[in-house]
Tab-separated table of C-alpha atoms in Angstrom:
chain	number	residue	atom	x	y	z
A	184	UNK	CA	16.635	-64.055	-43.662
A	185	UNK	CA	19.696	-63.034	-44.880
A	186	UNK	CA	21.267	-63.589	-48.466
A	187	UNK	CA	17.479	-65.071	-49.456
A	188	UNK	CA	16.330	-65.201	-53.117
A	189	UNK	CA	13.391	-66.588	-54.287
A	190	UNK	CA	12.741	-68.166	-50.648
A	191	UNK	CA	16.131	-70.650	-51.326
A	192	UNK	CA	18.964	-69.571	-49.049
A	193	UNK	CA	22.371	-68.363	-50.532
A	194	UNK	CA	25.517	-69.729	-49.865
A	195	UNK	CA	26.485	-66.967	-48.014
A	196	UNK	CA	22.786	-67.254	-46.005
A	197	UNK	CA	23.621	-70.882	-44.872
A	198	UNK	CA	27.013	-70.069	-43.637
A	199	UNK	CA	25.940	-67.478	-41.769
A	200	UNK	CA	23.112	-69.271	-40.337
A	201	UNK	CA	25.433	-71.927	-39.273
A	202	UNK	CA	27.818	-69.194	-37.754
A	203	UNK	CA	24.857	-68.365	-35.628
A	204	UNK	CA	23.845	-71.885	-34.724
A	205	UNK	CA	27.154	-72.539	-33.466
A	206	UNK	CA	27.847	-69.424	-31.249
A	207	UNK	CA	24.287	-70.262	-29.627
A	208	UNK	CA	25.545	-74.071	-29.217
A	209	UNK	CA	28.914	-72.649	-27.867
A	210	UNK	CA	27.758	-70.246	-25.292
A	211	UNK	CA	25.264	-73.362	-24.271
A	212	UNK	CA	27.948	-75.628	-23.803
A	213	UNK	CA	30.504	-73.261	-21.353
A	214	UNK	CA	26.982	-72.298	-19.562
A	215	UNK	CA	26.455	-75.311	-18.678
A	216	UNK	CA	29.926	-76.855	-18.281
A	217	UNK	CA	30.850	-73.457	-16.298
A	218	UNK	CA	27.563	-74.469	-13.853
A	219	UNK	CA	28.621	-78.737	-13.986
A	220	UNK	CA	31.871	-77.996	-12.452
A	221	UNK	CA	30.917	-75.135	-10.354
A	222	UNK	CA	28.155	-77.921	-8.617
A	223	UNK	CA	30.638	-80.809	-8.851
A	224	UNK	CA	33.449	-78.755	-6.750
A	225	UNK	CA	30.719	-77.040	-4.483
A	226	UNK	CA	31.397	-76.924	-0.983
A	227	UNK	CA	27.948	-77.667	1.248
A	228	UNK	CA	28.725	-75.753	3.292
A	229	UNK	CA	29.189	-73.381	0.788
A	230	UNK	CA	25.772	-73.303	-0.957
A	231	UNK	CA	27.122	-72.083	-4.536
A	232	UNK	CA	25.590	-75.148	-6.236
A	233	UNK	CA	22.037	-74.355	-6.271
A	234	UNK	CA	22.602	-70.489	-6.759
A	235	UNK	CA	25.012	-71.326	-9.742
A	236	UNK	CA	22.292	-73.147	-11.310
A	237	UNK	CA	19.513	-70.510	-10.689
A	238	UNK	CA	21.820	-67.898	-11.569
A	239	UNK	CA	23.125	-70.202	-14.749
A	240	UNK	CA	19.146	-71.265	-16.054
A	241	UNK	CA	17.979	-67.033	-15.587
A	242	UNK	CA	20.998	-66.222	-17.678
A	243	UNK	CA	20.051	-68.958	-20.318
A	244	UNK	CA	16.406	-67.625	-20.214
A	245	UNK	CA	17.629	-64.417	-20.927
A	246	UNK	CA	19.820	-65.484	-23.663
A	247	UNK	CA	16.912	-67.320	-25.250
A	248	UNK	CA	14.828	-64.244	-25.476
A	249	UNK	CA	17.287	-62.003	-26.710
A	250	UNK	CA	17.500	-64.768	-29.704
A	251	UNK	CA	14.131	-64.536	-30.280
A	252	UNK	CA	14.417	-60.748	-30.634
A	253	UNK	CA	17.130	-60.637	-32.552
A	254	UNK	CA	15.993	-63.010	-35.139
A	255	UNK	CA	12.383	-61.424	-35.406
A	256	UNK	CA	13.700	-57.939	-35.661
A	257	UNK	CA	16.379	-59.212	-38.207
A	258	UNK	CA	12.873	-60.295	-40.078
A	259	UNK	CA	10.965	-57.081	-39.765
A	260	UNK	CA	14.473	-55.400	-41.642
A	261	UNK	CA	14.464	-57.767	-44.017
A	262	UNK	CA	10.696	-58.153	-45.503
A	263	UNK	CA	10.366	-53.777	-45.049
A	264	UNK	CA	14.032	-53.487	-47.038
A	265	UNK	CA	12.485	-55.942	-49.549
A	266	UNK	CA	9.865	-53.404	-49.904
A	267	UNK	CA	11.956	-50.692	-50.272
A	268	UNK	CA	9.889	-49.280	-46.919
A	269	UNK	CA	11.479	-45.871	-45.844
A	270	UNK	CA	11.316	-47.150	-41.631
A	271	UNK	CA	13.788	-49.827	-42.087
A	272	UNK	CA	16.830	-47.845	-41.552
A	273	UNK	CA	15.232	-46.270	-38.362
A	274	UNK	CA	13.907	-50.385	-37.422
A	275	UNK	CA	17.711	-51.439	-38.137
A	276	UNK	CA	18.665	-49.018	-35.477
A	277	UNK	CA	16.281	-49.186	-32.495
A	278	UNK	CA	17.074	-53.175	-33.310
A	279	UNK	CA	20.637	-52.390	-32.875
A	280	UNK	CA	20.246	-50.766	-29.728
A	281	UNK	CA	17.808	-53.217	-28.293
A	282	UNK	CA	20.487	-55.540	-28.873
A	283	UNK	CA	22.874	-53.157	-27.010
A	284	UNK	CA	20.452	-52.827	-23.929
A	285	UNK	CA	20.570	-57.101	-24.218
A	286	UNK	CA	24.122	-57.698	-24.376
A	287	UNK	CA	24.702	-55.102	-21.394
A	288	UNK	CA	22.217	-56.995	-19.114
A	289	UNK	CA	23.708	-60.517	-20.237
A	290	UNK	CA	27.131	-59.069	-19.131
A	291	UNK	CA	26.017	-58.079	-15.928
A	292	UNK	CA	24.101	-61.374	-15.300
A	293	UNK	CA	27.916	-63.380	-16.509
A	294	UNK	CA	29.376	-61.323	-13.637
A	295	UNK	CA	26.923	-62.600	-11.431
A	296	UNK	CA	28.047	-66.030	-11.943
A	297	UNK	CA	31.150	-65.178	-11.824
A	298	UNK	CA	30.791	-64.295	-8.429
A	299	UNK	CA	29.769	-67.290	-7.597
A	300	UNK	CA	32.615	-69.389	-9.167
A	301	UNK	CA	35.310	-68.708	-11.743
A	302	UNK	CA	34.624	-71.578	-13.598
A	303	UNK	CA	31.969	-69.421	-15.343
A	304	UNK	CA	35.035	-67.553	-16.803
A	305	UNK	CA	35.060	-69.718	-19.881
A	306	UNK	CA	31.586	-68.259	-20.897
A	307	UNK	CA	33.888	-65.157	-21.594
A	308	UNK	CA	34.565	-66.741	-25.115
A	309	UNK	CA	31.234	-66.659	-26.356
A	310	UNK	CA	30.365	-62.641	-24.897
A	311	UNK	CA	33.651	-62.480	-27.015
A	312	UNK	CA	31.540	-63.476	-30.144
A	313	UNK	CA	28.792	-62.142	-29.107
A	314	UNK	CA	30.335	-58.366	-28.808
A	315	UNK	CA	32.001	-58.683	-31.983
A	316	UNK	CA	28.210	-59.443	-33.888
A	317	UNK	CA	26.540	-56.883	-31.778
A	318	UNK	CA	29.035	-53.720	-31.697
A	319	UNK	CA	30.912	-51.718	-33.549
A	320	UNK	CA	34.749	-52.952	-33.905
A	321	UNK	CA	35.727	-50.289	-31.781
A	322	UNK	CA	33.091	-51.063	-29.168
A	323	UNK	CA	33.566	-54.405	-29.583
A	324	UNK	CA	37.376	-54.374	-29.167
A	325	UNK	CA	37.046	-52.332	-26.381
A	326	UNK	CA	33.844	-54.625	-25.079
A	327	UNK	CA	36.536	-57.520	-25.185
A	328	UNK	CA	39.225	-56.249	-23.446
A	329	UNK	CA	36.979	-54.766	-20.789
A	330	UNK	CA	35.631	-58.916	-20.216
A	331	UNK	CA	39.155	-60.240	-20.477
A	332	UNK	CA	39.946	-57.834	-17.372
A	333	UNK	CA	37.051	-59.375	-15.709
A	334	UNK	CA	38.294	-62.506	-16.160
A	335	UNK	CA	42.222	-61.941	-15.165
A	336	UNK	CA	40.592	-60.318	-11.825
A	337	UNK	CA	38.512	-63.259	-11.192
A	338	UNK	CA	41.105	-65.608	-11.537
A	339	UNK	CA	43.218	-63.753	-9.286
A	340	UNK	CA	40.581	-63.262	-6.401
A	341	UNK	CA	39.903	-67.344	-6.728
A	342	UNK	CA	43.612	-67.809	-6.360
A	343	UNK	CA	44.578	-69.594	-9.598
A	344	UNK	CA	48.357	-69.529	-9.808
A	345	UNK	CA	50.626	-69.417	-12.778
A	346	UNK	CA	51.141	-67.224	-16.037
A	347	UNK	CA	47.647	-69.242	-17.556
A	348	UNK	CA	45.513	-67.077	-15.179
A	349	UNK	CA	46.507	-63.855	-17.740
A	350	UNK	CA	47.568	-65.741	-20.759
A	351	UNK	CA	45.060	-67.973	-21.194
A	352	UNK	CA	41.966	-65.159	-21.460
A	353	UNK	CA	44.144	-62.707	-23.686
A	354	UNK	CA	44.735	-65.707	-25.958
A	355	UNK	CA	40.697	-66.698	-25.513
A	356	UNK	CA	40.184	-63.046	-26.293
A	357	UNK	CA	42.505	-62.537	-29.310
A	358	UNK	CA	41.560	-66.331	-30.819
A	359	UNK	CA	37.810	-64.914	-30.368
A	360	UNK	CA	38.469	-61.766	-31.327
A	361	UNK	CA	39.767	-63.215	-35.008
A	362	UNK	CA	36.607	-65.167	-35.437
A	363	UNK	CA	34.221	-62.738	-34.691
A	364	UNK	CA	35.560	-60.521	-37.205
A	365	UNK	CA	35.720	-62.847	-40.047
A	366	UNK	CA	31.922	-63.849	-39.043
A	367	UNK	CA	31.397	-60.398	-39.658
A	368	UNK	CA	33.120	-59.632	-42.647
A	369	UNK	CA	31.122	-63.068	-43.669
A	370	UNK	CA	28.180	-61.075	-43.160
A	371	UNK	CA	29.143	-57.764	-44.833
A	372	UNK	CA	30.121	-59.996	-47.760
A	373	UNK	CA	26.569	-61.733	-47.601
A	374	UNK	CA	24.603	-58.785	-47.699
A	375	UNK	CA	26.605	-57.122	-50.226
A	376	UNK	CA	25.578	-59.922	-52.506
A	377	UNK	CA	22.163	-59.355	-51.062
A	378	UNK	CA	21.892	-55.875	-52.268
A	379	UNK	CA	23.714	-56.930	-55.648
A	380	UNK	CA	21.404	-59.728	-56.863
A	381	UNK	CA	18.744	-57.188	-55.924
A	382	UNK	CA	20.437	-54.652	-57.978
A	383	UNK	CA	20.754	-57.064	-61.034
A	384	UNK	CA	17.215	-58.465	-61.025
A	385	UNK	CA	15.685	-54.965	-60.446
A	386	UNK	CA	17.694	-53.699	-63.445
A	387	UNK	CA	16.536	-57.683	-65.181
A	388	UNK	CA	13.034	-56.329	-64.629
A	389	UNK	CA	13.838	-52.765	-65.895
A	390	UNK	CA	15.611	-54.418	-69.053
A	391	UNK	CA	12.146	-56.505	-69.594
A	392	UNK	CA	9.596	-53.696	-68.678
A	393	UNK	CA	11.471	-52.089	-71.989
A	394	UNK	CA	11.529	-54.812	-74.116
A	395	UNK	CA	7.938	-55.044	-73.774
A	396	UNK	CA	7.528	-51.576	-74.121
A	397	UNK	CA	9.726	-51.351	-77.477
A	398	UNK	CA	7.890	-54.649	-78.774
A	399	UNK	CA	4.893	-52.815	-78.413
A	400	UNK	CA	6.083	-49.639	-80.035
A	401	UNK	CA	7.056	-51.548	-82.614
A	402	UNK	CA	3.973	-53.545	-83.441
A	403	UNK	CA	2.541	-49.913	-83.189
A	404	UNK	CA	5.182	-48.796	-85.495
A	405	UNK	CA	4.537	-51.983	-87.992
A	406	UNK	CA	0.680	-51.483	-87.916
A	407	UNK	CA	0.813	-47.450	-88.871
A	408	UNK	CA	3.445	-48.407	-91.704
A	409	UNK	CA	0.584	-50.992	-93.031
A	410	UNK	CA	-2.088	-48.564	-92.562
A	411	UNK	CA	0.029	-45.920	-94.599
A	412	UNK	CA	0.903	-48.539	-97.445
A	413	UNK	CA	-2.750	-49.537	-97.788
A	414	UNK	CA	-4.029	-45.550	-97.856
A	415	UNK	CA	-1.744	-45.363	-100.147
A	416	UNK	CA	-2.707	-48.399	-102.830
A	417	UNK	CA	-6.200	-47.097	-102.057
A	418	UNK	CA	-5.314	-43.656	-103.153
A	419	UNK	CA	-3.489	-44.832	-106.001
A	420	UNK	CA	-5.606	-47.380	-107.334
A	421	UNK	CA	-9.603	-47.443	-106.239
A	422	UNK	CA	-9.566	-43.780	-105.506
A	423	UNK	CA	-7.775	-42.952	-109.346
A	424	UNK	CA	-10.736	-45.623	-110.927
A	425	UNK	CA	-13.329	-44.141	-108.589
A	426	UNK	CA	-12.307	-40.756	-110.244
A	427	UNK	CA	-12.176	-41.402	-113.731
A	428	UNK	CA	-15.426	-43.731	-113.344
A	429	UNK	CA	-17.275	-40.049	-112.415
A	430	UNK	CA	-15.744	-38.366	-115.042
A	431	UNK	CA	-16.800	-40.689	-117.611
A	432	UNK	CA	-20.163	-40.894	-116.192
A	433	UNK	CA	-20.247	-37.253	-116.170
A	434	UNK	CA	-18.972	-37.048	-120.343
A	435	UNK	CA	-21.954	-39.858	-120.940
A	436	UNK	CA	-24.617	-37.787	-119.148
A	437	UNK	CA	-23.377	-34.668	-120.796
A	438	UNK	CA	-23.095	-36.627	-124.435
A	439	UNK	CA	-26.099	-38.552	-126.922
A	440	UNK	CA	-27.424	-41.805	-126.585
A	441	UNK	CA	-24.026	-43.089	-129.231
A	442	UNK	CA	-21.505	-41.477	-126.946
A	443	UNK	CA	-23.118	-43.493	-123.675
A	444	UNK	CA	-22.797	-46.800	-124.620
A	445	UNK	CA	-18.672	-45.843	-125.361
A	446	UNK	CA	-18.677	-43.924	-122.115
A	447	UNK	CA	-20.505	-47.312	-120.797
A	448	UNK	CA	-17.545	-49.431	-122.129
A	449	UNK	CA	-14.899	-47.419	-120.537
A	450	UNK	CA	-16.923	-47.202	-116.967
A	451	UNK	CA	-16.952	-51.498	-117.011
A	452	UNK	CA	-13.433	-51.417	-118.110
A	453	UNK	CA	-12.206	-49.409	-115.443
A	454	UNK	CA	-14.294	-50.660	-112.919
A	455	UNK	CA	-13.128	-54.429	-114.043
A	456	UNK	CA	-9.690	-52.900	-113.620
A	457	UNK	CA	-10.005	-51.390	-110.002
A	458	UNK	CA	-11.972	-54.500	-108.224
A	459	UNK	CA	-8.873	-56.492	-109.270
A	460	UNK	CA	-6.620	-53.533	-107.987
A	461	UNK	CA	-8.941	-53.773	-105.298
A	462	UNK	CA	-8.562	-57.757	-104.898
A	463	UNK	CA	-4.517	-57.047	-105.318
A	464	UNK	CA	-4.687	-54.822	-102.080
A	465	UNK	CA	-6.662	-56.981	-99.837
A	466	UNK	CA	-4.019	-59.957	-100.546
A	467	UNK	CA	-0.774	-57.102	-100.555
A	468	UNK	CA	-0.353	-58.453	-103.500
A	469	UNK	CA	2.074	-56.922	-106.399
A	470	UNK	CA	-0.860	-54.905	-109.260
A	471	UNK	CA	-2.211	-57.103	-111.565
A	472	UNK	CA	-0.429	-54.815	-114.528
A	473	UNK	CA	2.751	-55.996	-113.456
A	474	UNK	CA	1.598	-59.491	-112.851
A	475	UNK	CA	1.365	-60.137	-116.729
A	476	UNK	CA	3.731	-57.067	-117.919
A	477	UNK	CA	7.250	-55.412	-116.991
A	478	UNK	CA	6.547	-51.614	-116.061
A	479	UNK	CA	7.465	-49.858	-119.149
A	480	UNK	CA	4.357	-52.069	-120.524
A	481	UNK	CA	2.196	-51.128	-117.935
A	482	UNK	CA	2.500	-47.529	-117.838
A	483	UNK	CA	2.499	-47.972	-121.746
A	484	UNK	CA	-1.594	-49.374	-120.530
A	485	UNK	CA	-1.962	-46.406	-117.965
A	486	UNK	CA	-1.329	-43.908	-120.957
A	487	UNK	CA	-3.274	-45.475	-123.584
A	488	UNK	CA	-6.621	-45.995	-120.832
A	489	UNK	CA	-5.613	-42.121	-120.331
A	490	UNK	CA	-6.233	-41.509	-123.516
A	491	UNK	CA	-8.950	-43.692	-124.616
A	492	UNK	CA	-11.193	-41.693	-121.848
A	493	UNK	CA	-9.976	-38.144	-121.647
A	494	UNK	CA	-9.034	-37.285	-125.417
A	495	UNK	CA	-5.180	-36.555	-123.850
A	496	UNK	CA	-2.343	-36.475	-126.360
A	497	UNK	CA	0.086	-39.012	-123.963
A	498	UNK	CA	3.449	-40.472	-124.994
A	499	UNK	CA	6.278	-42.812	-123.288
A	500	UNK	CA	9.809	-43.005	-123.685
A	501	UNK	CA	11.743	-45.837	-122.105
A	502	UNK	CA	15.881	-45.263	-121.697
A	503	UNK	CA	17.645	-48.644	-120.302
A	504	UNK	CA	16.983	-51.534	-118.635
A	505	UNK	CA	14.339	-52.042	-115.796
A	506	UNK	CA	14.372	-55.189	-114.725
A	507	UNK	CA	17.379	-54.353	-111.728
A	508	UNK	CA	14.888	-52.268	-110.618
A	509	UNK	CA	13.019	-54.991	-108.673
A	510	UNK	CA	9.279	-55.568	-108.004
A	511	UNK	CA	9.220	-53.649	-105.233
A	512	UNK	CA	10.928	-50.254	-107.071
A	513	UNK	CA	8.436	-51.608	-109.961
A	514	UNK	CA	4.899	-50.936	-107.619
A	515	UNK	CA	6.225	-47.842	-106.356
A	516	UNK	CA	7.315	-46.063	-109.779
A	517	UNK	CA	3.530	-47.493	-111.264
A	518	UNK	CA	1.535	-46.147	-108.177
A	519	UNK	CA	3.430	-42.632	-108.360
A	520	UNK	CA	2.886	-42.736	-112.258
A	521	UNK	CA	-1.039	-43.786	-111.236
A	522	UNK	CA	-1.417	-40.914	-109.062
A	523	UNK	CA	0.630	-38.629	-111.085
A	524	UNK	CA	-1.772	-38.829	-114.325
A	525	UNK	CA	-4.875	-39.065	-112.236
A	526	UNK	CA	-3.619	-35.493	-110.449
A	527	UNK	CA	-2.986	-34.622	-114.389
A	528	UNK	CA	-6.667	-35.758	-115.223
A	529	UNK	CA	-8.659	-34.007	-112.460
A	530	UNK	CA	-6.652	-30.569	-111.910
A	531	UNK	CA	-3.670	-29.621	-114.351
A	532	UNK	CA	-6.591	-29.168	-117.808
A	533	UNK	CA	-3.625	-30.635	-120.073
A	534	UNK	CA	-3.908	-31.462	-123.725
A	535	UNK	CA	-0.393	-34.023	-123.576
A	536	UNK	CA	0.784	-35.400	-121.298
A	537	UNK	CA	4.726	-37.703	-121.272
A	538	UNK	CA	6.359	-40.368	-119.861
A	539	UNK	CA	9.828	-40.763	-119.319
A	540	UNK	CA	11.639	-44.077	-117.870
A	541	UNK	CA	15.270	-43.738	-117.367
A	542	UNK	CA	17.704	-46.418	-116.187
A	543	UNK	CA	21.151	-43.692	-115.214
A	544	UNK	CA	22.893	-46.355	-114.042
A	545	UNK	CA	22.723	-45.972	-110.463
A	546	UNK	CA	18.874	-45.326	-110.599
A	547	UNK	CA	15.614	-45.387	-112.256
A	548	UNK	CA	13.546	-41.522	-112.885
A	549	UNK	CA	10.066	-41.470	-113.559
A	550	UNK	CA	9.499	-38.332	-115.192
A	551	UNK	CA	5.863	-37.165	-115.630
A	552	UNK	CA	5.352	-34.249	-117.682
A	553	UNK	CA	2.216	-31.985	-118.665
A	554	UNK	CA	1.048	-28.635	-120.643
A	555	UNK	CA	-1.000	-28.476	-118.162
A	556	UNK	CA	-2.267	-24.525	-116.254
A	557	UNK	CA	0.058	-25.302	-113.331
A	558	UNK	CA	0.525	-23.983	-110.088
A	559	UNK	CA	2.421	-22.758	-107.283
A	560	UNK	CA	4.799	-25.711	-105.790
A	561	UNK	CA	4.949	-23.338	-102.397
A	562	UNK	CA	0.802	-23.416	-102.270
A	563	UNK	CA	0.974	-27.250	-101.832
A	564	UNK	CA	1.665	-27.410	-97.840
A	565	UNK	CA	-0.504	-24.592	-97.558
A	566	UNK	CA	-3.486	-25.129	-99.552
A	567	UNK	CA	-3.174	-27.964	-101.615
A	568	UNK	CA	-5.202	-27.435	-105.326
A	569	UNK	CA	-8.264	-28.818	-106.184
A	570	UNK	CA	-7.793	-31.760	-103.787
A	571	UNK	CA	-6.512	-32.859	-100.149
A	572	UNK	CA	-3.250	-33.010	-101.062
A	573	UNK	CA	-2.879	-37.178	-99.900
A	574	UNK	CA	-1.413	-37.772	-103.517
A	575	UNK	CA	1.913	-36.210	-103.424
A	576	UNK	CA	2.523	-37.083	-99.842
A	577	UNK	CA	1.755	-40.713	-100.080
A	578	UNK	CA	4.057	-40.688	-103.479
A	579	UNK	CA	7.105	-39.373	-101.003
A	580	UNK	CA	6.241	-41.680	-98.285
A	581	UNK	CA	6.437	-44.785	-100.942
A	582	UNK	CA	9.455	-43.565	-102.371
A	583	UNK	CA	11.335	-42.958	-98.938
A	584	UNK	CA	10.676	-46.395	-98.110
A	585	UNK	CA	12.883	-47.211	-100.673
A	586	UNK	CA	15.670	-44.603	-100.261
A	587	UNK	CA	13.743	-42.715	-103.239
A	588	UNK	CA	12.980	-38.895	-103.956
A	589	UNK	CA	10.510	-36.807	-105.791
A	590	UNK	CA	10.853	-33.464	-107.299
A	591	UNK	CA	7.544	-31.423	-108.298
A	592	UNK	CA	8.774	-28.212	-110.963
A	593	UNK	CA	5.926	-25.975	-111.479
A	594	UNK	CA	4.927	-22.414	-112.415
A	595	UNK	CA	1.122	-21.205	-112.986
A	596	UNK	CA	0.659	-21.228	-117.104
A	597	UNK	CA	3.869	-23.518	-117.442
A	598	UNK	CA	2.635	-26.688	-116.727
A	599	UNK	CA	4.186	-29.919	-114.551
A	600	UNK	CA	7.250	-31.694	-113.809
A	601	UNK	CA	7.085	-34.770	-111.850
A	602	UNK	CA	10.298	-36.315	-110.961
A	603	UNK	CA	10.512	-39.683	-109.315
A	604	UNK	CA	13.993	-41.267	-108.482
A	605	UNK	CA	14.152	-44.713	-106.922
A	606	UNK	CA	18.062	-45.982	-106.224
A	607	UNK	CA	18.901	-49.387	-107.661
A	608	UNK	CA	19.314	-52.264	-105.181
A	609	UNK	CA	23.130	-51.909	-103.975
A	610	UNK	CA	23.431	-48.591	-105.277
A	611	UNK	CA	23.977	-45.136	-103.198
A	612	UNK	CA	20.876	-42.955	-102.893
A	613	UNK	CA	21.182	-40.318	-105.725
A	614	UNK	CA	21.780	-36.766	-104.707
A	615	UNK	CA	19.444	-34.602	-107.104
A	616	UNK	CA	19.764	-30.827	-106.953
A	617	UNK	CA	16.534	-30.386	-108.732
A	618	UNK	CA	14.088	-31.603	-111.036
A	619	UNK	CA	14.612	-32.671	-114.197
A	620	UNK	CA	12.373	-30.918	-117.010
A	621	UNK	CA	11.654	-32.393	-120.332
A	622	UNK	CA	9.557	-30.535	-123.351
A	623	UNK	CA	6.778	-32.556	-124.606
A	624	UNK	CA	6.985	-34.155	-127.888
């Protein structure tokens, strides 16, 4: 059905439906009034009555079944367009010239009974319509004029006097020919509005197909980021106490029964410390260090544990304020100083190691600095020393979260820079053009 959505006819559906209802009704009507007068005025001598109404109910019958046709081919067309089948342009046209084949016979048939009385000439209005629906404008134009003839030359041969005879079907004809072509441009209009709503809720259904689609890349996109933020605490907090737990098992094993139970203290202190790191995590909570101390205090904590269990030299200097730095520029700069003297403790074989905290103004540097052997910055993609190399990429990944940087200035035999820079909330990222190297104390 035409101008259908949803299975609730359009506007444009109903009036076009109505259109069709009323040419049917109106070809019905001068059928059957062309057949009442042609029986009322019948001679009997004559005998046109009973073959105007044989001739009148075959044309009717054949009417009927080109209805039928029409509507169920206009069906076929419209559920194989629906689904976009490839045979409904050639359906359309072997429909189209079914209908041709149709119209041609009910012309020939109108003729008929138009031999038998030219009171059948007022059927000519509705072959009017009926041409204008079925053919091309051209065809149809030239369909009406060619019936109007018929009519003139009917009129003449039954004798009808006056100008009416010749005026009356070219007005019938032009009056018909006027509404048949604003029934069709009624339909042109319909099922352009077809093929738009079509149009919109196609590209409706494209528009949510991709909003599902980016929803789920983003829940993607959210889970990976929370996978990479937990590695990372891991890394910088169980991993670091796992670490310094063997090394401290390994100096008691290695040391006399006094040294052990010292070794034994640090190993429950650190292990104390990392279940409640590890508690921390599981919640994505802020560390416990910062929980009861700003971060100068903490990584004051970090250096003297440092100490306590490695024999390290360590020192901290703090320049400016760091409270603008926020809690979440506060756990980044304490995981990258976490990982930073754990990478210190397992690989660089320091004797001191330094903190520096430094508020410039527009952002907070962690520098982390060591006497340690050193190594190659260009090795690190490469072949990352004396571990799998996680640390320093999980340090950049926390600090580009945050708009931050970090530098790593090394030589072999020269020891370790490490230069985090986080920007202060509201301030522009800092442009650095290296790293910033401090001498130990």
């Amino acid at each position: 059905m035409r101008g259908e959505r949803d299975g609730v006819p359009t506007l444009e559906a109903s009036a076009s439906r109505y259109l069709e209802y009323g040419q049917h009704l109106l070809f019905a009507l001068l059928l059957v009034l062309g057949a009442a007068r042609t029986v009322h005025l019948d001679d009997p001598s004559g005998g046109r009555g009973p073959s105007a109404l044989v001739g009148a109910a075959l044309t009717a019958v054949w009417y009927v079944v080109g209805a039928v046709m029409s509507r169920a081919g206009q069906e076929r067309v419209r559920r194989r367009r629906e689904t976009d089948d490839e045979d409904s342009v050639p359906e359309t046209a072997r429909s189209a010239r079914g209908g041709l084949a149709w119209f041609v016979v009910l012309i020939l048939c109108w003729v008929g009974l138009l031999r038998l009385s030219p009171d059948f000439s007022w059927v000519a209005f509705a072959l009017f319509l009926l041409a204008i629906h079925l053919l091309p404008t051209s065809a149809a134009l030239a369909a009406i004029t060619g019936i109007t003839g018929v009519v003139i030359v009917s009129q003449m041969a039954a004798g009808v006097s006056g100008p009416g005879r010749v005026i009356g079907p070219i007005v019938g004809a032009v009056v018909a020919a006027g509404a048949g072509l604003i029934y069709r441009r009624i339909l042109a209009e319909s099922e352009q509005r077809r093929r738009l709503v079509a149009e919109l809720v196609a590209a409706q259904d494209d528009l949510v197909a991709v909003h599902d689609e980016l929803a789920a890349t983003q829940r993607e996109a959210g889970i990976l980021t929370e996978r990479h933020r937990l590695a990372r605490d891991i890394h910088d907090t169980l991993a670091q106490g796992l670490s310094s737990i063997v090394l401290l098992s390994r100096a008691g094993l290695a040391g006399g029964a006094d040294a052990r139970v010292d070794v034994l203290r640090q190993i429950e202190v650190t292990a104390a410390d990392n279940l409640e790191e590890a508690r921390r995590v599981v919640h994505a909570l802020t560390p416990a260090s910062l929980d009861e101390a700003p971060l100068p205090t903490a990584l004051g904590r970090l250096l003297d544990r440092m100490r306590e269990q490695t024999g390290i030299m360590t020192g901290i200097d703090v320049d400016g304020d760091m409270t603008s730095l926020g809690t979440s520029g506060e756990v980044a700069l304490l995981r990258v100083a976490q990982s930073a003297l754990s990478n210190v403790r397992l690989h660089a074989g320091a004797n001191r190691v330094a903190v520096a905290l430094t508020n410039t103004g527009d952002a907070v540097m962690l520098d982390v600095v060591d006497d340690g052997r050193g190594f190659d910055p260009a090795r690190l993609d490469a072949a990352p020393l004396g571990g799998t190399g996680f640390g320093l990429r999980a340090m950049r990944e926390r600090l580009a979260t945050l708009g931050g940087t970090l530098v790593v200035d090394s030589a072999p035999g020269e020891g370790t820079t490490l230069t985090a820079t986080l920007p202060l909330p509201g301030r522009p990222r800092p442009r650095l053009t290296g790293a910033l190297t401090r001498e130990l104390p």
